[in-house]
Coordinates of C-alpha atoms in Angstrom, one line a residue:
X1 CA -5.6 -48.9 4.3
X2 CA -5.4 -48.8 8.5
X3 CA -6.8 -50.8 10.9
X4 CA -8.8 -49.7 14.2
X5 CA -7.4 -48.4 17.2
X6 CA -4.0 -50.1 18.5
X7 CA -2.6 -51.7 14.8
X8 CA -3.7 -48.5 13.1
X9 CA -0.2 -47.3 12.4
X10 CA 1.4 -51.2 12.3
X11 CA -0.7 -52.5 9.6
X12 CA -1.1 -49.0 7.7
X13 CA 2.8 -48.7 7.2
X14 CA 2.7 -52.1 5.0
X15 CA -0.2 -52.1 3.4
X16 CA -1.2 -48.9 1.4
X17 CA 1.9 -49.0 -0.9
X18 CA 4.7 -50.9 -3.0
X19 CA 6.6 -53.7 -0.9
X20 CA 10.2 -52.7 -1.5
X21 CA 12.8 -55.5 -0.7
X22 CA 16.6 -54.2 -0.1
X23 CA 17.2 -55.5 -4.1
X24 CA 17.7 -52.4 -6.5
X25 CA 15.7 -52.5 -9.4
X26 CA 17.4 -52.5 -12.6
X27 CA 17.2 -49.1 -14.6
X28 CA 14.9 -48.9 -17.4
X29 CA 14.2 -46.4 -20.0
X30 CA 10.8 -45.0 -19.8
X31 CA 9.2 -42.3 -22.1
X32 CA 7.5 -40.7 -19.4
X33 CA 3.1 -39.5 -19.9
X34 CA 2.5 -38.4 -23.1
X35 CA -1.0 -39.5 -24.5
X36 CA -0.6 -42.4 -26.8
X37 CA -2.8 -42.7 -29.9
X38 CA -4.1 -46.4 -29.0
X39 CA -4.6 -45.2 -25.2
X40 CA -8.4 -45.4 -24.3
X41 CA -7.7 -43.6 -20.9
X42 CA -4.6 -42.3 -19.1
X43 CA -0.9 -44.0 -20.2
X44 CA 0.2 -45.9 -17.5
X45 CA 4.4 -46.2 -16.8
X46 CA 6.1 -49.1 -15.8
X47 CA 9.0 -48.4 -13.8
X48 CA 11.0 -51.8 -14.5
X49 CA 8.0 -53.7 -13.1
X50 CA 8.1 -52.7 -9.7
X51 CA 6.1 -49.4 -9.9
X52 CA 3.5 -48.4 -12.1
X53 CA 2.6 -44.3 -12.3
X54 CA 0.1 -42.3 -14.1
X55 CA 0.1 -38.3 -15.1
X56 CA -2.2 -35.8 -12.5
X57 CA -2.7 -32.5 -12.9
X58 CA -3.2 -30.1 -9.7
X59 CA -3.2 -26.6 -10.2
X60 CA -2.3 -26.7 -13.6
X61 CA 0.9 -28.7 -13.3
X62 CA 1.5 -32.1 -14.1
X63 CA 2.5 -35.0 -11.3
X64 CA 3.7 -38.5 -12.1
X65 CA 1.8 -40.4 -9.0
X66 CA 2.1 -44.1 -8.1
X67 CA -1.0 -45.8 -8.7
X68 CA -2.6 -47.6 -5.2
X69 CA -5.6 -49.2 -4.9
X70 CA -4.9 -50.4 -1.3
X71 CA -4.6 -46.6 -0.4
X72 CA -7.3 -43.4 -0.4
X73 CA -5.9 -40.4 -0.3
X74 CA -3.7 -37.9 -2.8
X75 CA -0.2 -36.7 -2.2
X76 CA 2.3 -34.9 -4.1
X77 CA 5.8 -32.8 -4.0
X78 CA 6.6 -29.9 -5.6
X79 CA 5.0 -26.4 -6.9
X80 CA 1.2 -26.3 -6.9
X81 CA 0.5 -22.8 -8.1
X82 CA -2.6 -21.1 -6.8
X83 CA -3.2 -24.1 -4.1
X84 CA -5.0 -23.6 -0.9
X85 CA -3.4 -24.2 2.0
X86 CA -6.0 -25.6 5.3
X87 CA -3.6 -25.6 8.0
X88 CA -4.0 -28.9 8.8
X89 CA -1.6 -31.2 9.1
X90 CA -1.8 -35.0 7.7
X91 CA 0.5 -38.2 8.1
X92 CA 0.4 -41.1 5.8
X93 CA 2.8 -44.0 6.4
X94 CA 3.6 -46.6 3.5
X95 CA 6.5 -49.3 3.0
X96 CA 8.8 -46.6 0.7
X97 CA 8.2 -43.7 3.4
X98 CA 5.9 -41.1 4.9
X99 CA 4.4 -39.1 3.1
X100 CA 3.5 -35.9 5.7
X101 CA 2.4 -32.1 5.6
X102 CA -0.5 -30.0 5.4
X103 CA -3.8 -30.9 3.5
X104 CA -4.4 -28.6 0.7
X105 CA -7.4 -27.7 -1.8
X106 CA -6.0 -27.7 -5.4
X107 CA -7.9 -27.8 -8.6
X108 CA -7.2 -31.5 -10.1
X109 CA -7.4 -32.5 -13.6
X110 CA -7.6 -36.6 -14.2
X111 CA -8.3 -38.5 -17.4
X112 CA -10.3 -35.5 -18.9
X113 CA -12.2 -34.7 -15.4
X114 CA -11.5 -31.8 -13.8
X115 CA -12.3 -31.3 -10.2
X116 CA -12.1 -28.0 -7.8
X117 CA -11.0 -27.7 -4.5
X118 CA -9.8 -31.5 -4.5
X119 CA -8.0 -32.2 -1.3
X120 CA -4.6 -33.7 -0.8
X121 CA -1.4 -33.0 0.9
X122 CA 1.5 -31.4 0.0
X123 CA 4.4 -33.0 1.1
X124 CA 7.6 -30.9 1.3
X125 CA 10.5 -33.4 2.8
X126 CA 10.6 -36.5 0.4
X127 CA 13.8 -38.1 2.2
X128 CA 12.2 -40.9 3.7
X129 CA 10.9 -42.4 0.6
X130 CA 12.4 -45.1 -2.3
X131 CA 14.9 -43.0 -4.5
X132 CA 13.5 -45.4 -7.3
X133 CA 10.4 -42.6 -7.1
X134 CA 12.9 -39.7 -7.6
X135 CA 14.4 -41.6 -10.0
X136 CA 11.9 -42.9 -12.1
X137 CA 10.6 -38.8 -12.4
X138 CA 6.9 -39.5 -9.8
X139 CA 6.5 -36.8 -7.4
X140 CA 3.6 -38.4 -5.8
X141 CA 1.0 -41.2 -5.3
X142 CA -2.9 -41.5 -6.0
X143 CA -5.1 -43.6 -4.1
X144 CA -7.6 -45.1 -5.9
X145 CA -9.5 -47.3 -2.7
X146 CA -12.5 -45.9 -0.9
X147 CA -13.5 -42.8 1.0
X148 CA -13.1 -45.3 4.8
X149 CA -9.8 -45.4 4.2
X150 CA -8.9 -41.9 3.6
X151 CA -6.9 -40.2 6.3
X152 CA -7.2 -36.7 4.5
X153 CA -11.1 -37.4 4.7
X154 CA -10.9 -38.3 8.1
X155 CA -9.4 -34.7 8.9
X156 CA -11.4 -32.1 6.9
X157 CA -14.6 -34.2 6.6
X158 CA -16.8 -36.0 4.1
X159 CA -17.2 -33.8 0.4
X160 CA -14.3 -31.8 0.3
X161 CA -12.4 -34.6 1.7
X162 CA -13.2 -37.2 -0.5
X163 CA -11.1 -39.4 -2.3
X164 CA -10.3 -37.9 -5.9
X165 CA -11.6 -40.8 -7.5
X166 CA -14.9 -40.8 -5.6
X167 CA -15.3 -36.8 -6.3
X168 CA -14.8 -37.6 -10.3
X169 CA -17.9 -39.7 -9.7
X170 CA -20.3 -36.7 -7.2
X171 CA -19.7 -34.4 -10.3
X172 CA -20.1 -36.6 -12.8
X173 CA -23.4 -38.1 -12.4
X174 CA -24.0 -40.1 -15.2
X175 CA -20.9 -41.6 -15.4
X176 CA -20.9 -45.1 -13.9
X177 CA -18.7 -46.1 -11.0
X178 CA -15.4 -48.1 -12.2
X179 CA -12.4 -48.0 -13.2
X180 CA -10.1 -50.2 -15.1
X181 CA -6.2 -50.6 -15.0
X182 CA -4.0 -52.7 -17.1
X183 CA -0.4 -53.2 -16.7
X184 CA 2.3 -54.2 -19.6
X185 CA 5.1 -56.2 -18.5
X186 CA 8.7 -55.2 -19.3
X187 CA 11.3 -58.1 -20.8
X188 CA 8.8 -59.7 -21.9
X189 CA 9.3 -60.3 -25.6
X190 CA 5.8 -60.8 -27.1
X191 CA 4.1 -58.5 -24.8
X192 CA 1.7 -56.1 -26.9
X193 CA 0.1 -54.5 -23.3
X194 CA -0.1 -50.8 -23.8
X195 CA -0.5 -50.0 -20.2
X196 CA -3.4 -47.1 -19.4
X197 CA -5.7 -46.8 -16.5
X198 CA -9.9 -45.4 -17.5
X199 CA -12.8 -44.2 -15.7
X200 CA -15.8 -45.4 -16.9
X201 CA -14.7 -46.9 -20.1
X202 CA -13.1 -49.9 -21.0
X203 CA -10.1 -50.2 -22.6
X204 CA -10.8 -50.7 -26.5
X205 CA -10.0 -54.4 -27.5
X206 CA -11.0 -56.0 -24.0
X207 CA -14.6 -55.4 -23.6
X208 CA -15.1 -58.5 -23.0
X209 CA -14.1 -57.9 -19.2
X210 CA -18.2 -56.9 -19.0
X211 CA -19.2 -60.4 -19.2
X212 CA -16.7 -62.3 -16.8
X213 CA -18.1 -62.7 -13.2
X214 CA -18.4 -59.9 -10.9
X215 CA -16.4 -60.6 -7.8
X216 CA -18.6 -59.3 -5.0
X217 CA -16.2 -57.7 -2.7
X218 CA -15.7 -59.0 1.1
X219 CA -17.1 -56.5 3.6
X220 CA -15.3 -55.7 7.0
X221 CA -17.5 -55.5 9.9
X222 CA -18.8 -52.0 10.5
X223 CA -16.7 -50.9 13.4
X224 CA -13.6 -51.3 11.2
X225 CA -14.4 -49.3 7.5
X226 CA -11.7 -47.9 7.6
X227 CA -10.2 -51.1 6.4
X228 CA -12.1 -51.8 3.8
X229 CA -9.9 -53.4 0.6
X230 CA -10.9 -54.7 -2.6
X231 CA -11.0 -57.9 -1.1
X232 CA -12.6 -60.4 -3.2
X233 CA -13.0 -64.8 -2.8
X234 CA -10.7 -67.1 -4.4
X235 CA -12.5 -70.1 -5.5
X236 CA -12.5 -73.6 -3.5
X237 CA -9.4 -74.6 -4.1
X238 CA -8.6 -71.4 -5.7
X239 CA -4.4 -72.1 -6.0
X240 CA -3.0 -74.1 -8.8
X241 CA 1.0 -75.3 -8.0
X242 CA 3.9 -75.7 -10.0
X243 CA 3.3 -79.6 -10.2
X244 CA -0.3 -79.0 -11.4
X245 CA -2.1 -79.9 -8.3
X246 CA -4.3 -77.5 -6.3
X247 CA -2.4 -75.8 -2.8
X248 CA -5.0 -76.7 -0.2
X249 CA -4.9 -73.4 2.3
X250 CA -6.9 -72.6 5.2
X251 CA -8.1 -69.0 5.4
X252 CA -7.7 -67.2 8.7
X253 CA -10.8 -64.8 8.2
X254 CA -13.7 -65.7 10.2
X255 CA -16.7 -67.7 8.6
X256 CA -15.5 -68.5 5.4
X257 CA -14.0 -72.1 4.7
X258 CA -14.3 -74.3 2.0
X259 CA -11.2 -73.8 0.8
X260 CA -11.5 -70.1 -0.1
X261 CA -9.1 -67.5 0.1
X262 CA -9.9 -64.4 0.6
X263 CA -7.6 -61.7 -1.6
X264 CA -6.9 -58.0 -1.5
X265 CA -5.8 -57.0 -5.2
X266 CA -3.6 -54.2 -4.5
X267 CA -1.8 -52.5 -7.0
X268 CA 0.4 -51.1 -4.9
X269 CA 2.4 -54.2 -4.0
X270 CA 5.7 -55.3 -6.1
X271 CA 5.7 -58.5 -4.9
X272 CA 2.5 -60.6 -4.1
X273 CA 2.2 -61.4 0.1
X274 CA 0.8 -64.7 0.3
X275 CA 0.5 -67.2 3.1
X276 CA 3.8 -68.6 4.2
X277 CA 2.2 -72.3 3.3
X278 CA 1.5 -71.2 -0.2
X279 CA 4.8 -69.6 -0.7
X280 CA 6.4 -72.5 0.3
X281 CA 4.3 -74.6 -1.9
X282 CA 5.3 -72.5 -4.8
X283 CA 9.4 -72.6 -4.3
X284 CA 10.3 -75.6 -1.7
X285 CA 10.7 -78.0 -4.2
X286 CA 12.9 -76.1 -6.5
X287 CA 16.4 -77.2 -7.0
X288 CA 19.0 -74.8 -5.6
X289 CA 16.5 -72.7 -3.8
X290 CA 16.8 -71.1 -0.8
X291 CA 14.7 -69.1 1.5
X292 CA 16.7 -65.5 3.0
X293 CA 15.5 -64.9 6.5
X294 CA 17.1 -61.5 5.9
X295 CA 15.3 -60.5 2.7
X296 CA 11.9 -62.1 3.8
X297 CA 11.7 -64.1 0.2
X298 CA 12.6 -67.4 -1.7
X299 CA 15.5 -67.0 -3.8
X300 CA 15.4 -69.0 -7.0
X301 CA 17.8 -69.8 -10.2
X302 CA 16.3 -67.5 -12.2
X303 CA 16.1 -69.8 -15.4
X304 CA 13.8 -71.9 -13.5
X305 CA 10.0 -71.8 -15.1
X306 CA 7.6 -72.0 -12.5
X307 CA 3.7 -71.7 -13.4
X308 CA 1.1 -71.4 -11.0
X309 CA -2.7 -70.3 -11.5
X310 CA -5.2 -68.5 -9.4
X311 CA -9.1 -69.2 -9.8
X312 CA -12.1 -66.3 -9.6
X313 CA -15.6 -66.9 -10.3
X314 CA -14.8 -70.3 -12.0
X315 CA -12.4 -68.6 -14.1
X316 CA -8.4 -69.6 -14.4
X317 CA -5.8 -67.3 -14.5
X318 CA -2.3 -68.3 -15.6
X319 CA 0.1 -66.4 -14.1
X320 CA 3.3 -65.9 -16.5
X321 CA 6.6 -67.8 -15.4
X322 CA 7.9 -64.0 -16.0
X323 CA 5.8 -63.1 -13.1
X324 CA 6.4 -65.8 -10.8
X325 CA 10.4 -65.6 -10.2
X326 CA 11.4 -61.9 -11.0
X327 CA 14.5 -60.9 -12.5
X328 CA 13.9 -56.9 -11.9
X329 CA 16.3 -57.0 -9.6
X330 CA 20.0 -57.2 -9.2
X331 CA 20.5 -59.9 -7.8
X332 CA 22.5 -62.3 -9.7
X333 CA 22.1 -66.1 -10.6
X334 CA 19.4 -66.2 -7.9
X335 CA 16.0 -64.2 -8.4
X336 CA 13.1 -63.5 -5.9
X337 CA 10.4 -65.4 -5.8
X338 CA 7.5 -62.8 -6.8
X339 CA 4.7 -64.6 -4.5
X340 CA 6.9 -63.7 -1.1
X341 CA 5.3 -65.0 2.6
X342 CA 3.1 -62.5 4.2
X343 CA 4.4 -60.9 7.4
X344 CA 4.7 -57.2 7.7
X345 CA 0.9 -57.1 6.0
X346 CA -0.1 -60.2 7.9
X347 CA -3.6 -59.0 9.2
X348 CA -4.2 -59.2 12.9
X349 CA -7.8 -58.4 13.0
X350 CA -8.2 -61.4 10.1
X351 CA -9.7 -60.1 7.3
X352 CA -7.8 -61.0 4.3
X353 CA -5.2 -64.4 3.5
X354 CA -3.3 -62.4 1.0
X355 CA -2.5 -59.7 -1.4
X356 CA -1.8 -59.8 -4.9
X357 CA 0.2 -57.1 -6.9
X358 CA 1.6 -56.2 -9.6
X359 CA 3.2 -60.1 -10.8
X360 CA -0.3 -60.8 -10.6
X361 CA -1.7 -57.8 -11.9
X362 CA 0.4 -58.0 -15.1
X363 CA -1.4 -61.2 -15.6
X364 CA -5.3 -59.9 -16.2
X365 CA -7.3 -56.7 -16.9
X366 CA -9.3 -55.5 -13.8
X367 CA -12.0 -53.3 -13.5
X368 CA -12.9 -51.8 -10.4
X369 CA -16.4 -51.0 -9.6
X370 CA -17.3 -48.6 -6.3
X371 CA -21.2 -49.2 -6.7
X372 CA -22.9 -47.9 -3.9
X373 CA -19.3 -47.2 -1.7
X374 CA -19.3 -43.9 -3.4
X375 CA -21.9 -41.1 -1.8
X376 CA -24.3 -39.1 -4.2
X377 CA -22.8 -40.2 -7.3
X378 CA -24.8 -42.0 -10.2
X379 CA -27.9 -44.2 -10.5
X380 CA -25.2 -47.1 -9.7
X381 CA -26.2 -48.2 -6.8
X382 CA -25.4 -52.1 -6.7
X383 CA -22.6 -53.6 -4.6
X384 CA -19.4 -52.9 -5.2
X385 CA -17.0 -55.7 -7.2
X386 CA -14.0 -56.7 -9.5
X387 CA -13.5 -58.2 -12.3
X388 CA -10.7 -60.2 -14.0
X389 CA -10.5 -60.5 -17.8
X390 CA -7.0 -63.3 -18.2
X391 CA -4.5 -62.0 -20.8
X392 CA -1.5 -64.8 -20.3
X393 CA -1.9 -67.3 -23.1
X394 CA -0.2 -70.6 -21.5
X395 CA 0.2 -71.5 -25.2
X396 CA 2.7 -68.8 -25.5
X397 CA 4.6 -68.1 -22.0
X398 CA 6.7 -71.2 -22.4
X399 CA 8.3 -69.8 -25.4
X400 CA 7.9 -66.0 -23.9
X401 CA 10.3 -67.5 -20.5
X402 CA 12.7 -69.7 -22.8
X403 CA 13.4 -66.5 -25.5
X404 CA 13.6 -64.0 -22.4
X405 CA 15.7 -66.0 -19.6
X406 CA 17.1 -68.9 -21.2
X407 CA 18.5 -67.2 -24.5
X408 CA 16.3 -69.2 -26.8
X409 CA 17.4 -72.4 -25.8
X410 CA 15.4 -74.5 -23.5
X411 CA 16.3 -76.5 -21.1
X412 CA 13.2 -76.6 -19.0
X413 CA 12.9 -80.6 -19.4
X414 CA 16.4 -80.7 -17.8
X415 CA 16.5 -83.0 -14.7
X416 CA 18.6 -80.3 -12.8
X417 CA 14.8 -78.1 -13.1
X418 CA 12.6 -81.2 -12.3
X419 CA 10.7 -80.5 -8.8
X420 CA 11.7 -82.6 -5.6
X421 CA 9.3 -84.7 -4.4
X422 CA 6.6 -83.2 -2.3
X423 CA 8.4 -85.3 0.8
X424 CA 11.3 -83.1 0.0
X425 CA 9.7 -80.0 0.1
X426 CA 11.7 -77.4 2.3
X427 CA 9.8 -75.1 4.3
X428 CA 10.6 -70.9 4.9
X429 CA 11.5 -71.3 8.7
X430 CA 8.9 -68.9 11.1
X431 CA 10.5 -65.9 13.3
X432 CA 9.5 -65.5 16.5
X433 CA 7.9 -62.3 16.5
X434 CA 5.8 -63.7 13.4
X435 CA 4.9 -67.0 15.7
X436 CA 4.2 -64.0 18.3
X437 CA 2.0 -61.9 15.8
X438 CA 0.0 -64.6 14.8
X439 CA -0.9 -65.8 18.4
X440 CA -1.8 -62.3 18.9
X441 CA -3.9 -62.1 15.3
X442 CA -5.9 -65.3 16.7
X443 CA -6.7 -63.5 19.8
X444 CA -7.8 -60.1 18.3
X445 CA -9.6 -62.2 15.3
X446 CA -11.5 -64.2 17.8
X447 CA -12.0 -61.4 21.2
X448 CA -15.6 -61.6 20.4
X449 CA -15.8 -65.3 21.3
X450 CA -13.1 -65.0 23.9
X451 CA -15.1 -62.2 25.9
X452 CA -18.1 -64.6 25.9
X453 CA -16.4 -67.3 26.6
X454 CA -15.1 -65.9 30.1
X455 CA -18.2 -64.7 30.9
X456 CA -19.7 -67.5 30.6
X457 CA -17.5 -69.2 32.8
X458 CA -17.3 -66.4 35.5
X459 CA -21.4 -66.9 35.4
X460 CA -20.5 -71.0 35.4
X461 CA -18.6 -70.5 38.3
X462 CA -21.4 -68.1 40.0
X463 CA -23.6 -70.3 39.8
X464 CA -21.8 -73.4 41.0
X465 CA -21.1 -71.9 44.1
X466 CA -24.7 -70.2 44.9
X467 CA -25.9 -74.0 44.1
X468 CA -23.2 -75.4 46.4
X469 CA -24.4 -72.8 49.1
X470 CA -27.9 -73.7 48.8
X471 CA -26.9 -77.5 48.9
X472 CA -25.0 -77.2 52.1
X473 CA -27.2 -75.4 53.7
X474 CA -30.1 -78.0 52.7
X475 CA -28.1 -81.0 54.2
X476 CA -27.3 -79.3 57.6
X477 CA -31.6 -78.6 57.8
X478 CA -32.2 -82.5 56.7
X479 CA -29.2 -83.4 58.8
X480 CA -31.0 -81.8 61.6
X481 CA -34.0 -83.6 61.4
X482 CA -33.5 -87.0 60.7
X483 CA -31.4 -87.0 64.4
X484 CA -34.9 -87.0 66.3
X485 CA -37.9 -86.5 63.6
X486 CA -40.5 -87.2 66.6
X487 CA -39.1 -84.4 69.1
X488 CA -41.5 -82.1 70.8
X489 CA -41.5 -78.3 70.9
X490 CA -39.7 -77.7 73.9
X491 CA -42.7 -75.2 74.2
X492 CA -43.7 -73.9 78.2
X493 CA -46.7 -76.0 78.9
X494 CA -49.7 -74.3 80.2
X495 CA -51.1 -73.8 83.5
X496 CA -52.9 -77.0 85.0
X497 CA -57.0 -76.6 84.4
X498 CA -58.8 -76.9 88.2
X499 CA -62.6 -77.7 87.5
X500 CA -65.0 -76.7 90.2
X501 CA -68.4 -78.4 89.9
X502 CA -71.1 -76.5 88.8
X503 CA -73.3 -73.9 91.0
X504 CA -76.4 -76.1 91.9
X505 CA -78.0 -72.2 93.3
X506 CA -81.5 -71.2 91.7
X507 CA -80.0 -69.3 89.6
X508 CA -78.7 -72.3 87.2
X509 CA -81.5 -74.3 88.5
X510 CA -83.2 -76.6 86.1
X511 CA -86.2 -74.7 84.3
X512 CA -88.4 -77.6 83.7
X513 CA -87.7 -79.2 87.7
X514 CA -90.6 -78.1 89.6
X515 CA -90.2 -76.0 91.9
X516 CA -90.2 -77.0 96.2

């Protein structure tokens, strides 16, 4: 999803598709979209862990697309027959490329829906992205997050322009507004997760993801929609470490402290972007770790067993050691730490800590519900929110990491993989253009405050020197008058009175003297 205005293209780039660090992914062998007998909904493909794709159909043909939910809009590559071309031109930028040509109207079939005229571009240069798409058979990408986002709706308008997923829901009235994705997990040996994305159903077997707590989702403010995630609230606290303890982390989205974090879940991301802290917290006290400044990521001996937990709505989530230092990647005796420190997504305008993917999503089934975020659609008309259903079993992942890295033979309790003291804890070292972007993510985050802040000074200053003019004018007037407070009005003074006596003539004679 983009940001307003200036970080519009910055932030979009990073944060609408899969992170792909310079590691190749391992080859796996994938039996590509058929429909599975014990599939509820759509079969979903894991492309060795880092990408996950399900089968669309638009005009008739059949597209493997990357599922996103941090992204809105439809794309594919190839032959569309009978498509309909607007001749308009879109751009959408993600971390494997750009996807770019003109929007087209296409008749798109999706988990037994059928839609007409749905809107997406066709791209026709697929250079720029990942050959691990080519490679792994997707011609496209799907994004499943709301209509704000959507660059496609933003060019040929609301309706025709929605997002596929919110015109399944216009045309479908009765159907209620959510969808649900779960994600098997490759090399892992016990695994039983068959993969598969619904709408409106629930997977059969894990229905009891209706009764966990709905996660209300975090709203941006309204002159930013277009950024609106499925952002939803750790809990106080929310972080469970290695060493058992809870990672105390200070969120850097306005009005909300406590200890909460708040947390895109994105599907789109390989690797989970957390805050550098957390990260930190996670891997500095591994033996024979190291943090590449050129890769972005902890690099760990991948037999280490590292288990952390997140917790939603008072519920706990084990995250499997599989999922916490990944070995889908060629890397040798060192693997990537899976929960990698947040900097190309880091958001400027503040509002979200962190994003977790797919080494989190592998670790619960989610359902997705749009609520009211979707426009003349079904009697749902509540907020919109996630929920989290847990599927690791700590009882079991132990013996899942020790069978799958270690060869069956564990040597977890080995002091070689006991955790440094916390005192000893190394620390991913900061860039300068991160220190840079997060001075200039405290100023954007806090502008409001900033811009009243300087007025109020400027009127502070105002006013002391109008009060400063009055008072130096009042001293110079009492100044004045205490010199001589008895001085007389230097005022001409009249003419001197002459009085003449009175006229003693008959005229004024006395009426009562008697007359001569």
């Amino acid at each position: 999803m983009h940001q307003l205005g200036l970080f519009s293209s910055l932030l979009f780039i990073h944060l609408t598709a899969a992170v792909i660090i310079p590691f190749r992914a391992l080859p796996r062998h994938t039996n590509h979209f058929f429909k599975r007998n014990n599939v509820t909904g759509v079969p979903v493909e894991n492309a060795g862990n880092v990408l996950y794709a399900a089968n669309i159909t638009l005009g008739g043909n059949p597209f493997g697309v990357v599922l996103d939910t941090g992204s809105s809009d439809l794309w594919v590559a190839g032959d569309v027959p009978g498509t309909e071309d607007t001749g308009k031109a879109a751009a959408v930028g993600y971390a494997i490329g750009e996807a770019k040509g003109n929007i087209h109207l296409a008749t798109m079939t999706f988990d037994d829906y059928t839609v007409d005229k749905q809107a997406y571009i066709l791209v026709n240069d697929t250079s720029t992205f990942s050959p691990s798409l080519k490679a792994n058979g997707l011609q496209g990408l799907v994004g499943l997050g709301f209509n704000a986002g959507s660059v496609v709706r933003g060019i040929v308008g609301a309706g025709i322009g929605d997002t596929p997923v919110s015109r399944i829901f216009q045309q479908n009235k009765t159907t209620q507004n959510f969808i649900s994705l779960l994600l098997d997990r490759q090399s892992d040996p016990t695994d039983s997760v068959t993969g598969q994305i619904t709408v409106s159903e629930l997977v059969s077997g894990y229905e009891s993801i209706a009764s966990q707590p709905k996660l209300s989702i975090k709203d941006v403010p309204f002159l930013d929609k277009t950024s609106q995630h499925w952002a939803v609230f750790t809990d106080k606290n929310g972080v469970i470490g290695p060493d058992g303890n809870t990672i105390s982390i200070n969120s850097i989205v306005p009005h909300v402290s406590g200890g909460k974090l708040v947390t895109v879940i994105d599907s789109g991301f390989t690797l989970s972007q957390v805050p550098r802290k957390l990260s930190d917290a996670i891997y500095g006290r591994v033996q024979g770790a190291n943090y590449s400044v050129e890769d972005g990521v902890w690099m760990v001996p991948c037999d280490q067993e590292l288990n952390i937990t997140f917790i939603f709505g008072g519920i706990k989530i084990p995250v499997h050691p599989l999922d916490v230092v990944s070995k889908d990647f060629n890397t040798g005796p060192l693997c990537p730490g899976a929960y990698q420190p947040i900097t190309t997504a880091f958001s400027l305008l503040g509002e979200y800590d962190m994003i977790l993917g797919m080494s989190f999503l592998r670790n619960a089934y989610t359902l997705f519900d749009y609520g009211n975020f979707i426009d003349d659609s079904s009697n749902d008309r509540g907020d919109p929110y996630v929920q989290l259903l847990p599927l690791t079993d700590p009882a079991t992942m132990h013996a899942d990491f020790v069978k799958a890295r270690l060869n069956g033979a564990d040597t977890t309790g080995s002091p070689s993989k006991a955790l440094l003291p916390a005192s000893q804890e190394s620390h991913s070292p900061v860039s300068a253009q991160e220190k840079k972007q997060h001075v200039v993510g405290a100023v954007t985050r806090n502008w409001p405050y900033i811009l009243l802040g300087c007025v109020i000074f400027v009127l502070s200053v105002l006013g002391c020197c109008v009060y400063a003019c009055c008072c130096r004018k009042r001293r110079k007037s009492v100044r004045g008058f205490a010199q001589n407070p008895y001085q007389s009005i230097q005022d001409a003074a009249p003419p001197p009175m002459h009085m003449k006596p009175m006229n003693t003539g008959a005229q004024y004679a006395d009426p009562y003297h008697p007359r001569a």
